């Protein structure tokens, strides 16, 4: 289920329509924790003595650097050029760097615990459940033998579509199992009353990653569209359709998906919370989409009493309502059949899995599918994440690490508080509201205070387990409607190498998975932890004040708390960032979308500034300064920031993110950002007019 707008995540995880693309992962060469150094200390004429260490001892990885590159011309090349030159992207990846290698190590750890649980579950109910899930997923012989049996009940409902009434019934049956033709359903906090949870209906039901893939007529989009139609056809044949029938159906499916895409909101429009929030409740829903039997729908989902409902757009729901009546039942049979295969295909036998992967490879450039165990680790994390996380947290995130992360975050918050006090473009009234928002901002580090439960049975049939788990999750989401908000919940599992800010809860969340070497380590130099993880924390904090987050107040309510004059200044600076990034090219001929990426870019720029201010404050009274291999401590701070984003990407992947993702490619998350942070140019003594000290600097935060 795709939640509209929320939350803002750190890394370009690709969640796409109909589960086509799984989250991308992340990273690097292991960094050896710094050894205590016996190197002599020198004394500078002014300031504290300088302690000379090696880069490696600070936590910087010198092999990732290209020391022939110029910091002031292309800082990304200096920090990451060595990695980019030497690394070969693994066949089963679309990108590779420190975070992907960290993710691989995390997956290996989880695999080991899961294999143990699958082989010797003992009497522990948690280990039994985890072992059963992973074991069923790994049992390819049984999966092959089951064929399409696990999804037969869904396909049977679809085969009964003969008129509008049976179409509506089939949509309900699929939605109950988290297969979402036309639209999806979930719950969310009411944007305008953050104490309430309401039901949310949103556009959905497309098999390609974005509406542009259906509507744009450039050569690349046409090529992907043609490939997609062939893919749909091949999936239908695998499911038992005759080749001629599958060919005709695939053309019809792409035609109706194109009609849905035309109704769908554009991804830039969807960054405006006012454009995706329309609390029309049950009566408004009936008035908007008149033909659809909403009472039967909610009752069928098991939630007849739901009253409060928001839709992303009334036009969309009126449009699909009319669309459902405008096509022959046979066309809808094909479309619904396809949505089932698209959602469940990767859990069926090898033929389906390989065909689904072929489509993904076309979009991401990946050369080989991930080994089965990795897919099963991911699947377990998705279905039973907070059970799987318990061993991980015990082994990988000790109390001193948690304490250090808390200190770091406290320092970054302190820097934001000081920043708010000194901003020239903000008037006093807005400043005090911003102060209040910062004071109320909640933070979660590592893992949840209490572990959630998963009250469903796990059996021996993998695809059936997934259907059960999806139905359980949807019901869990809808059960929240009308109840008070649970502030202890997490939207990411603890081993996740990522982080997020949620504006409705006004909270930032840092799973244990990202607070690991080579991104974070209690043995690293202070400058390195602040440059890397401090930057991440500053990023999430700044999301509270980016183009989206700034529209929610400290209590998580969508309301205007900015004065007109200050808001105008903010928008001007935002436009500066949009223009800056719109000029960057992801791959030749494909520019970034400055409006789509504005929030992430603002968070990157603001985040680095906050991390730097926090670092300076933390080292203000330090008895000594570090220097390593010709780099000052400030330069080491920036190298750590740059290295946290080292990544080599396949061109297909870069093009995909440029077209669909709010995050900029990592080269711009470094070079675009340091160009807007004058402290960087100062640290490296960059001459005026050099690429990293441009004449025009954008400064939102
Ligand atoms: Zn972000």
XYZ file of C-alpha atoms and ligand atoms in Angstrom:
702
model
C 0.000 0.000 0.000
C 1.390 3.331 -0.939
C 0.771 5.987 1.651
C 0.262 9.362 0.048
C 3.044 11.830 0.773
C 4.313 10.375 4.026
C 6.951 9.744 5.081
C 10.041 11.330 3.554
C 12.732 8.707 3.434
C 16.458 9.097 3.129
C 17.447 6.735 0.369
C 16.021 6.297 -3.099
C 14.043 3.159 -2.318
C 12.004 2.356 -5.357
C 8.491 1.405 -4.479
C 6.509 1.152 -7.647
C 3.077 0.248 -8.836
C 1.951 -3.320 -8.291
C 5.121 -4.265 -6.456
C 7.127 -4.260 -9.662
C 10.260 -2.957 -8.052
C 11.460 -3.895 -4.619
C 13.280 -1.472 -2.412
C 16.798 -0.841 -3.577
C 19.584 -1.525 -1.223
C 22.721 -0.229 -0.157
C 26.855 -1.105 0.473
C 31.245 -0.978 0.905
C 34.522 -2.309 1.809
C 34.553 -2.887 5.494
C 36.078 -0.014 7.331
C 38.411 -1.098 10.058
C 37.665 0.734 13.261
C 40.390 3.228 13.973
C 43.262 1.926 16.049
C 44.580 4.067 18.843
C 47.314 6.090 17.265
C 50.797 6.443 18.585
C 51.662 9.109 16.053
C 53.368 12.207 17.365
C 51.326 15.318 17.978
C 52.367 18.633 16.543
C 51.460 22.051 17.857
C 50.001 24.742 15.608
C 50.995 28.292 16.412
C 47.372 29.088 17.242
C 44.784 26.696 18.628
C 45.103 23.282 20.211
C 47.822 20.790 19.270
C 47.302 18.699 16.144
C 47.217 14.941 16.392
C 48.245 13.252 13.172
C 46.546 9.986 12.283
C 45.857 8.053 9.106
C 42.603 8.531 7.202
C 41.733 4.937 7.896
C 42.086 5.560 11.613
C 39.453 8.294 11.451
C 36.905 6.056 9.695
C 37.468 7.457 6.198
C 38.134 4.782 3.581
C 41.132 6.002 1.555
C 40.632 3.357 -1.143
C 37.297 4.913 -2.104
C 38.993 8.254 -2.793
C 40.611 9.507 -5.961
C 43.283 11.835 -4.706
C 44.037 13.113 -8.177
C 40.598 14.792 -8.232
C 40.228 18.408 -7.120
C 38.001 19.073 -4.116
C 36.887 22.451 -5.503
C 36.070 21.105 -8.974
C 34.484 17.721 -8.332
C 34.374 16.818 -4.666
C 32.406 13.638 -5.323
C 35.322 12.378 -7.432
C 37.767 13.118 -4.605
C 35.625 11.313 -1.987
C 34.346 8.443 -4.147
C 36.347 8.317 -7.402
C 38.447 5.338 -6.276
C 35.366 3.279 -5.465
C 33.667 4.224 -8.708
C 36.727 3.320 -10.774
C 37.427 0.015 -9.083
C 34.078 -1.419 -8.130
C 32.047 -3.682 -10.338
C 28.331 -3.500 -9.654
C 27.212 -7.024 -8.688
C 25.002 -8.596 -11.358
C 22.014 -8.682 -8.998
C 22.282 -4.970 -8.184
C 21.533 -1.744 -10.010
C 23.949 0.234 -7.841
C 26.804 -0.392 -5.436
C 28.437 1.584 -2.665
C 28.873 1.682 1.136
C 25.181 1.524 1.932
C 24.570 -1.381 -0.460
C 27.463 -3.275 1.086
C 26.160 -2.572 4.578
C 22.806 -3.876 3.444
C 24.399 -7.047 2.105
C 26.112 -7.675 5.445
C 22.798 -7.114 7.224
C 21.064 -9.563 4.890
C 23.779 -12.146 5.531
C 23.330 -11.791 9.275
C 19.559 -12.160 8.941
C 19.986 -15.175 6.663
C 22.093 -16.915 9.293
C 19.495 -16.385 12.007
C 16.667 -17.425 9.682
C 18.417 -20.588 8.565
C 18.897 -21.512 12.182
C 15.210 -20.820 12.883
C 14.137 -22.857 9.860
C 16.318 -25.853 10.771
C 15.983 -25.858 14.553
C 13.068 -23.671 15.571
C 12.909 -25.211 19.057
C 9.910 -24.206 21.141
C 10.198 -20.459 20.817
C 7.042 -19.266 19.007
C 8.914 -16.373 17.378
C 11.667 -18.607 15.986
C 9.045 -21.097 14.814
C 7.116 -18.461 12.909
C 10.218 -16.947 11.338
C 11.564 -20.359 10.421
C 8.263 -21.428 8.876
C 8.046 -18.281 6.746
C 11.628 -18.436 5.534
C 11.482 -22.215 5.021
C 8.334 -21.980 2.882
C 9.906 -19.191 0.846
C 13.086 -21.216 0.267
C 11.195 -24.362 -0.721
C 11.293 -23.846 -4.466
C 10.270 -27.434 -5.252
C 6.995 -27.020 -3.348
C 6.417 -23.596 -4.902
C 6.967 -25.035 -8.374
C 4.633 -27.904 -7.674
C 1.860 -25.616 -6.390
C 1.741 -23.695 -9.686
C -1.005 -21.067 -9.597
C -2.968 -22.949 -6.947
C -2.159 -20.446 -4.171
C -3.784 -17.617 -6.152
C -6.572 -19.723 -7.633
C -9.264 -18.278 -5.376
C -8.376 -14.755 -6.526
C -8.291 -15.759 -10.198
C -11.639 -17.534 -9.815
C -13.325 -14.380 -8.543
C -11.888 -12.470 -11.486
C -13.166 -15.094 -13.942
C -16.699 -14.439 -12.697
C -16.722 -10.802 -13.835
C -19.636 -10.539 -16.280
C -21.169 -7.172 -15.444
C -20.590 -4.090 -13.310
C -21.874 -5.745 -10.159
C -19.503 -8.702 -10.398
C -16.657 -6.320 -11.309
C -17.249 -4.407 -8.083
C -17.328 -7.666 -6.128
C -14.039 -8.777 -7.668
C -12.361 -5.447 -6.845
C -13.383 -5.909 -3.214
C -12.068 -9.481 -3.132
C -8.691 -8.411 -4.519
C -8.400 -5.355 -2.270
C -8.985 -7.536 0.768
C -5.790 -9.338 -0.187
C -3.829 -6.164 -0.924
C -4.054 -6.550 -4.698
C -5.082 -3.084 -5.836
C -6.656 -2.567 -9.251
C -7.959 1.014 -9.841
C -7.217 2.344 -6.362
C -5.888 1.315 -2.981
C -7.144 1.631 0.563
C -5.290 2.152 3.802
C -5.373 4.361 6.870
C -3.512 7.548 7.669
C -3.519 10.341 10.189
C -5.958 13.050 9.254
C -3.753 15.801 7.793
C -5.883 18.437 9.501
C -6.374 16.645 12.814
C -3.314 14.604 13.653
C -5.001 12.997 16.663
C -7.329 11.055 14.335
C -6.756 8.101 12.046
C -8.972 8.089 8.966
C -9.376 5.794 5.963
C -7.472 6.845 2.844
C -8.279 5.930 -0.741
C -5.598 6.641 -3.327
C -4.900 6.165 -7.011
C -3.292 2.811 -7.876
C -3.465 -0.069 -10.301
C -0.694 0.710 -12.782
C 1.981 -1.848 -13.623
C 4.605 0.658 -14.767
C 6.413 2.920 -12.274
C 4.681 6.201 -13.142
C 1.920 7.681 -15.298
C 4.596 9.222 -17.559
C 5.493 5.736 -18.761
C 2.047 5.500 -20.366
C 1.645 9.077 -21.508
C 5.007 10.340 -22.783
C 5.962 9.670 -26.350
C 9.755 9.815 -26.285
C 11.632 6.867 -27.758
C 12.687 5.454 -24.392
C 9.152 5.450 -22.969
C 7.795 3.867 -26.138
C 10.428 1.156 -25.928
C 9.634 0.383 -22.278
C 5.899 0.405 -23.022
C 6.335 -2.108 -25.837
C 8.460 -4.324 -23.612
C 5.849 -4.063 -20.871
C 3.048 -5.154 -23.188
C 5.092 -8.212 -24.174
C 5.748 -8.908 -20.505
C 2.028 -8.788 -19.676
C 1.354 -11.142 -22.566
C 4.016 -13.624 -21.435
C 2.705 -13.584 -17.846
C -0.812 -14.369 -19.073
C 0.509 -17.271 -21.140
C 2.348 -18.593 -18.084
C -0.960 -18.448 -16.215
C -2.531 -20.663 -18.871
C -3.956 -18.290 -21.487
C -3.729 -19.222 -25.172
C -1.087 -17.130 -26.997
C -3.561 -15.332 -29.284
C -5.882 -14.511 -26.394
C -2.952 -13.320 -24.259
C -1.779 -11.019 -27.029
C -5.192 -9.424 -27.407
C -5.622 -9.132 -23.630
C -2.178 -7.517 -23.143
C -3.063 -4.786 -25.654
C -6.344 -4.154 -23.850
C -4.637 -4.086 -20.462
C -2.142 -1.446 -21.593
C -5.007 0.524 -23.131
C -7.053 0.613 -19.902
C -3.995 1.243 -17.735
C -3.285 4.216 -20.000
C -6.815 5.460 -19.324
C -6.174 5.112 -15.568
C -2.815 6.885 -15.956
C -4.576 9.800 -17.644
C -6.797 10.191 -14.585
C -3.915 9.816 -12.125
C -2.229 12.771 -10.460
C 1.273 13.678 -11.493
C 4.074 12.991 -8.991
C 4.954 16.694 -8.628
C 1.312 17.586 -7.918
C 1.371 14.867 -5.267
C 4.059 16.725 -3.316
C 1.429 19.294 -2.360
C -0.403 17.909 0.688
C -3.458 20.063 -0.087
C -3.764 18.383 -3.491
C -3.883 14.836 -2.128
C -6.062 15.463 0.897
C -9.806 15.589 0.287
C -11.680 14.509 3.362
C -15.034 13.803 1.821
C -16.199 11.072 4.228
C -18.733 8.410 3.310
C -21.442 10.736 1.901
C -18.885 12.578 -0.243
C -17.544 9.312 -1.564
C -21.002 8.172 -2.627
C -21.629 11.522 -4.281
C -18.247 11.446 -6.097
C -18.164 7.887 -7.386
C -21.873 7.154 -7.670
C -21.864 3.740 -9.313
C -19.469 2.021 -6.938
C -21.225 0.234 -4.030
C -19.277 1.837 -1.177
C -21.442 0.481 1.642
C -20.875 -3.054 0.422
C -17.185 -2.289 -0.045
C -16.529 -1.209 3.545
C -18.704 -3.986 4.880
C -16.857 -6.512 2.710
C -13.524 -5.286 3.995
C -14.857 -5.926 7.485
C -15.169 -2.278 8.443
C -18.787 -1.310 7.840
C -18.550 1.389 10.525
C -15.828 3.504 8.885
C -17.023 7.107 8.556
C -14.000 9.338 7.968
C -12.513 8.998 4.497
C -10.085 11.026 2.411
C -9.400 10.539 -1.305
C -6.348 11.803 -3.174
C -8.578 13.460 -5.748
C -12.305 13.515 -6.388
C -11.691 13.762 -10.126
C -9.705 10.530 -10.028
C -12.442 8.597 -8.242
C -15.195 10.028 -10.415
C -13.058 9.105 -13.420
C -12.395 5.478 -12.512
C -16.032 5.061 -11.503
C -17.071 6.060 -15.012
C -14.251 4.054 -16.589
C -15.482 0.863 -14.915
C -18.803 1.264 -16.730
C -17.266 2.077 -20.084
C -15.466 -1.155 -20.912
C -16.733 -4.665 -21.604
C -16.545 -7.152 -18.697
C -14.067 -9.281 -20.644
C -11.588 -6.377 -20.667
C -11.873 -6.023 -16.901
C -11.379 -9.747 -16.477
C -8.064 -9.379 -18.281
C -7.023 -6.314 -16.322
C -7.863 -7.792 -12.921
C -6.238 -11.090 -13.833
C -3.112 -9.146 -14.668
C -3.114 -7.194 -11.375
C -3.223 -10.516 -9.502
C -0.320 -11.921 -11.525
C 1.677 -8.706 -11.167
C 1.210 -8.638 -7.391
C 1.743 -12.337 -6.749
C 3.937 -13.440 -9.664
C 7.236 -13.133 -7.841
C 5.991 -15.608 -5.219
C 5.065 -18.299 -7.743
C 7.246 -20.732 -9.702
C 10.404 -19.960 -11.618
C 8.696 -19.096 -14.901
C 6.721 -16.282 -13.257
C 9.641 -15.140 -11.126
C 11.990 -14.904 -14.116
C 9.440 -13.059 -16.216
C 8.774 -10.530 -13.450
C 12.507 -10.064 -13.090
C 12.884 -9.468 -16.839
C 10.599 -6.441 -16.506
C 12.468 -5.174 -13.488
C 15.814 -5.656 -15.268
C 14.510 -3.587 -18.178
C 13.811 -0.704 -15.797
C 16.832 -0.934 -13.488
C 19.582 -2.436 -15.638
C 20.066 -5.262 -13.131
C 21.747 -8.218 -14.863
C 20.725 -11.098 -12.630
C 18.038 -11.761 -10.099
C 19.010 -11.701 -6.410
C 19.757 -15.157 -5.022
C 16.727 -16.839 -3.529
C 17.912 -16.385 0.055
C 18.088 -12.605 -0.325
C 14.567 -12.463 -1.681
C 13.404 -14.624 1.225
C 15.184 -12.430 3.800
C 13.452 -9.379 2.297
C 10.123 -11.184 2.280
C 10.498 -12.163 5.946
C 11.469 -8.596 6.843
C 8.375 -7.285 5.057
C 5.973 -9.792 6.611
C 7.420 -10.308 10.112
C 9.923 -7.463 10.427
C 9.738 -6.802 14.143
C 10.134 -10.491 14.966
C 13.150 -10.776 12.689
C 14.653 -7.597 14.127
C 14.924 -8.815 17.702
C 18.055 -10.956 17.246
C 19.565 -8.317 14.978
C 19.215 -5.536 17.510
C 20.711 -7.705 20.267
C 23.752 -8.462 18.150
C 24.274 -5.217 16.263
C 23.121 -2.249 18.301
C 24.458 -1.979 21.820
C 23.616 0.610 24.444
C 26.731 2.773 23.875
C 25.887 2.989 20.136
C 22.367 4.076 20.958
C 23.662 6.639 23.412
C 26.144 8.059 20.915
C 23.426 8.313 18.252
C 21.209 10.136 20.738
C 23.998 12.573 21.579
C 24.623 13.234 17.899
C 20.963 13.886 17.243
C 20.781 16.163 20.269
C 23.704 18.160 18.877
C 22.065 18.445 15.444
C 18.828 19.647 17.054
C 20.810 22.182 19.020
C 22.308 23.450 15.777
C 18.838 23.871 14.280
C 17.696 25.809 17.322
C 20.643 28.171 16.973
C 20.003 28.456 13.217
C 16.381 29.461 13.779
C 17.607 32.211 16.058
C 19.860 33.706 13.415
C 17.932 33.360 10.116
C 17.597 36.749 8.466
C 14.609 35.939 6.268
C 12.307 34.699 9.023
C 10.112 37.112 10.987
C 9.612 36.846 14.739
C 6.150 35.242 14.721
C 7.148 32.519 12.269
C 10.401 32.006 14.150
C 8.609 31.259 17.385
C 6.249 28.810 15.610
C 9.258 27.101 14.032
C 10.925 26.931 17.448
C 7.823 25.277 18.797
C 7.763 22.767 15.953
C 11.390 21.872 16.620
C 10.739 21.499 20.344
C 7.850 19.118 19.644
C 9.726 17.058 17.055
C 9.850 13.454 18.261
C 12.802 11.142 17.621
C 13.187 7.398 17.516
C 16.555 5.702 17.415
C 17.421 2.055 16.793
C 14.284 0.022 17.475
C 10.747 0.364 18.867
C 10.102 0.556 22.607
C 7.745 -2.414 22.298
C 7.672 -5.057 19.577
C 4.462 -5.471 17.617
C 2.763 -8.811 17.066
C 1.765 -10.686 13.937
C -1.421 -12.564 14.675
C -1.708 -14.833 11.689
C -0.790 -18.415 10.964
C 2.199 -19.262 8.792
C 1.883 -22.507 6.847
C 3.930 -24.438 4.331
C 2.733 -22.730 1.148
C 4.689 -19.567 0.452
C 2.320 -17.626 -1.835
C -0.582 -18.462 0.462
C 1.426 -17.128 3.416
C 1.977 -13.855 1.589
C -1.725 -13.540 0.777
C -2.567 -14.192 4.452
C 0.025 -11.694 5.692
C -1.158 -9.005 3.262
C -4.772 -9.461 4.315
C -3.715 -9.285 7.973
C -1.738 -6.093 7.370
C -4.597 -4.378 5.542
C -7.021 -5.265 8.312
C -4.498 -4.019 10.893
C -4.255 -0.699 9.066
C -8.017 -0.300 8.784
C -8.575 -1.297 12.392
C -6.775 1.938 13.348
C -9.451 4.097 11.757
C -11.408 6.002 14.372
C -8.914 5.125 17.099
C -6.286 7.329 18.749
C -2.913 7.490 17.027
C -0.324 4.979 18.241
C 2.842 7.051 18.592
C 5.051 4.039 19.238
C 4.716 2.530 15.778
C 7.570 2.391 13.291
C 7.206 2.546 9.506
C 10.579 0.873 8.921
C 12.000 -2.271 10.478
C 15.128 -1.902 12.658
C 17.590 -3.614 10.240
C 16.626 -1.191 7.441
C 19.494 0.866 6.000
C 17.407 4.015 5.706
C 15.690 6.688 7.820
C 12.565 8.850 7.583
C 10.672 11.902 8.744
C 6.892 11.683 9.168
C 5.187 15.117 9.138
C 1.866 13.927 10.629
C 3.699 12.632 13.694
C 6.391 15.324 13.454
C 8.979 12.658 14.126
C 12.286 11.481 12.733
C 13.224 7.826 12.822
C 16.668 6.224 12.541
C 16.635 2.406 12.442
C 19.611 0.524 13.895
C 20.364 -0.679 10.349
C 21.736 2.693 9.254
C 23.648 3.315 12.491
C 26.361 0.830 11.509
C 29.856 0.912 10.035
C 30.942 2.204 7.611
C 28.290 4.918 8.100
C 28.490 5.144 11.896
C 30.714 3.635 14.564
C 31.517 4.611 18.100
C 35.178 4.014 17.190
C 35.142 6.630 14.384
C 36.528 10.127 14.811
C 33.920 12.677 15.867
C 34.347 14.525 12.561
C 33.496 11.337 10.648
C 30.356 10.429 12.613
C 29.104 14.017 12.343
C 29.877 14.229 8.612
C 28.197 10.938 7.801
C 25.430 10.223 10.325
C 25.136 13.850 11.464
C 24.352 14.651 7.827
C 21.638 11.979 7.784
C 20.130 13.305 11.004
C 20.252 16.894 9.752
C 18.569 15.682 6.558
C 15.614 14.120 8.369
C 15.281 17.077 10.720
C 15.271 19.498 7.774
C 12.407 17.485 6.208
C 10.285 18.979 8.978
C 10.944 22.327 7.325
C 11.174 21.471 3.606
C 8.595 22.286 0.908
C 6.236 19.595 2.256
C 7.119 19.309 5.942
C 6.950 23.064 6.480
C 3.210 22.904 5.794
C 2.602 20.797 8.902
C 2.843 22.337 12.374
C 4.481 20.960 15.509
C 1.436 18.814 16.306
C 1.426 17.323 12.821
C -1.523 19.341 11.533
C -1.631 20.695 8.003
C -2.118 24.401 8.523
C -0.490 27.671 7.571
C 1.807 28.753 10.391
C 4.057 30.976 8.301
C 3.546 34.703 7.830
C 2.985 35.703 4.196
C 6.230 37.626 3.979
C 8.363 34.814 5.408
C 6.585 32.264 3.274
C 7.400 34.302 0.161
C 11.079 34.350 1.074
C 11.011 30.603 1.680
C 9.428 29.992 -1.716
C 12.032 32.136 -3.448
C 14.845 30.144 -1.895
C 13.054 26.897 -2.756
C 12.861 28.048 -6.379
C 16.597 28.694 -6.312
C 17.171 25.039 -5.306
C 14.707 23.835 -7.971
C 16.544 25.754 -10.690
C 19.942 24.573 -9.484
C 19.011 20.887 -9.636
C 16.953 21.165 -12.827
C 20.214 21.958 -14.598
C 21.828 18.647 -13.565
C 21.782 15.638 -15.896
C 21.298 12.124 -14.489
C 22.377 10.513 -17.766
C 22.984 12.277 -21.076
C 19.706 13.822 -22.209
C 17.834 13.191 -18.935
C 17.765 16.157 -16.575
C 16.639 16.045 -12.952
C 13.179 17.312 -12.105
C 13.905 20.246 -9.768
C 10.356 20.391 -8.426
C 10.126 16.664 -7.767
C 13.462 16.605 -5.932
C 13.163 19.973 -4.129
C 12.276 18.544 -0.714
C 15.126 16.031 -0.689
C 17.637 18.583 -1.965
C 16.571 21.142 0.652
C 16.950 18.415 3.292
C 20.416 17.476 1.994
C 21.680 21.065 1.967
C 20.136 22.004 5.320
C 21.212 18.684 6.800
C 24.869 19.164 5.967
C 24.857 22.702 7.370
C 23.291 21.528 10.626
C 25.719 18.618 10.900
C 28.648 20.973 10.341
C 27.437 23.508 12.921
C 26.846 20.668 15.394
C 30.305 19.265 14.708
C 31.992 22.655 15.264
C 30.134 23.064 18.525
C 31.032 19.543 19.669
C 34.737 20.122 18.968
C 34.869 23.687 20.236
C 36.698 22.829 23.416
C 38.537 19.748 22.118
C 42.052 19.466 23.543
C 43.503 18.567 20.132
C 42.709 18.741 16.425
C 43.002 15.813 14.050
C 44.905 15.852 10.802
C 45.246 12.924 8.440
C 47.375 12.553 5.331
C 47.270 16.230 4.490
C 43.608 16.777 5.374
C 42.431 19.008 8.192
C 39.735 17.892 10.588
C 37.133 20.057 8.793
C 38.103 18.485 5.486
C 37.758 15.046 7.073
C 34.235 15.996 8.161
C 33.310 16.776 4.542
C 35.074 13.666 3.225
C 32.931 11.589 5.588
C 29.820 13.297 4.249
C 30.892 12.645 0.650
C 31.772 9.027 1.325
C 28.409 8.334 2.950
C 26.970 8.825 -0.561
C 29.578 6.942 -2.633
C 27.681 4.875 -5.155
C 28.183 3.483 -8.621
C 24.935 3.204 -10.583
C 23.793 1.527 -13.747
C 22.574 4.096 -16.303
C 19.110 2.495 -16.472
C 18.802 2.941 -12.708
C 19.872 6.597 -12.883
C 17.315 7.241 -15.579
C 14.613 5.490 -13.559
C 15.280 7.567 -10.463
C 15.488 10.788 -12.436
C 12.045 10.049 -13.862
C 10.274 8.765 -10.770
C 12.149 9.389 -7.539
C 12.243 12.464 -5.287
C 15.935 11.837 -4.490
C 18.739 13.164 -6.673
C 21.487 10.798 -7.875
C 24.242 10.596 -5.264
C 26.780 12.666 -7.218
C 24.430 15.651 -6.816
C 23.677 14.755 -3.214
C 27.361 15.581 -2.743
C 28.448 18.143 -5.348
C 25.103 19.973 -5.503
C 25.024 20.177 -1.721
C 28.576 21.273 -0.894
C 28.268 24.007 -3.558
C 25.528 25.516 -1.366
C 27.467 25.171 1.887
C 30.111 27.943 2.031
C 31.846 26.221 4.966
C 32.928 23.559 2.486
C 34.585 26.051 0.159
C 36.226 27.642 3.204
C 37.532 24.295 4.454
C 39.143 23.527 1.080
C 40.065 27.164 0.276
C 38.142 26.992 -3.011
C 38.677 30.023 -5.236
C 35.645 32.166 -6.068
C 33.906 30.934 -9.190
C 35.167 27.339 -8.867
C 32.366 24.761 -9.184
C 32.240 24.192 -5.432
C 32.228 27.970 -4.687
C 29.717 29.270 -7.254
C 28.694 32.925 -7.439
C 25.069 31.999 -6.699
C 24.322 29.979 -3.582
C 20.857 28.749 -2.597
C 20.075 28.921 1.103
C 16.727 27.706 2.413
C 18.079 26.507 5.735
Zn 14.821 12.568 2.617
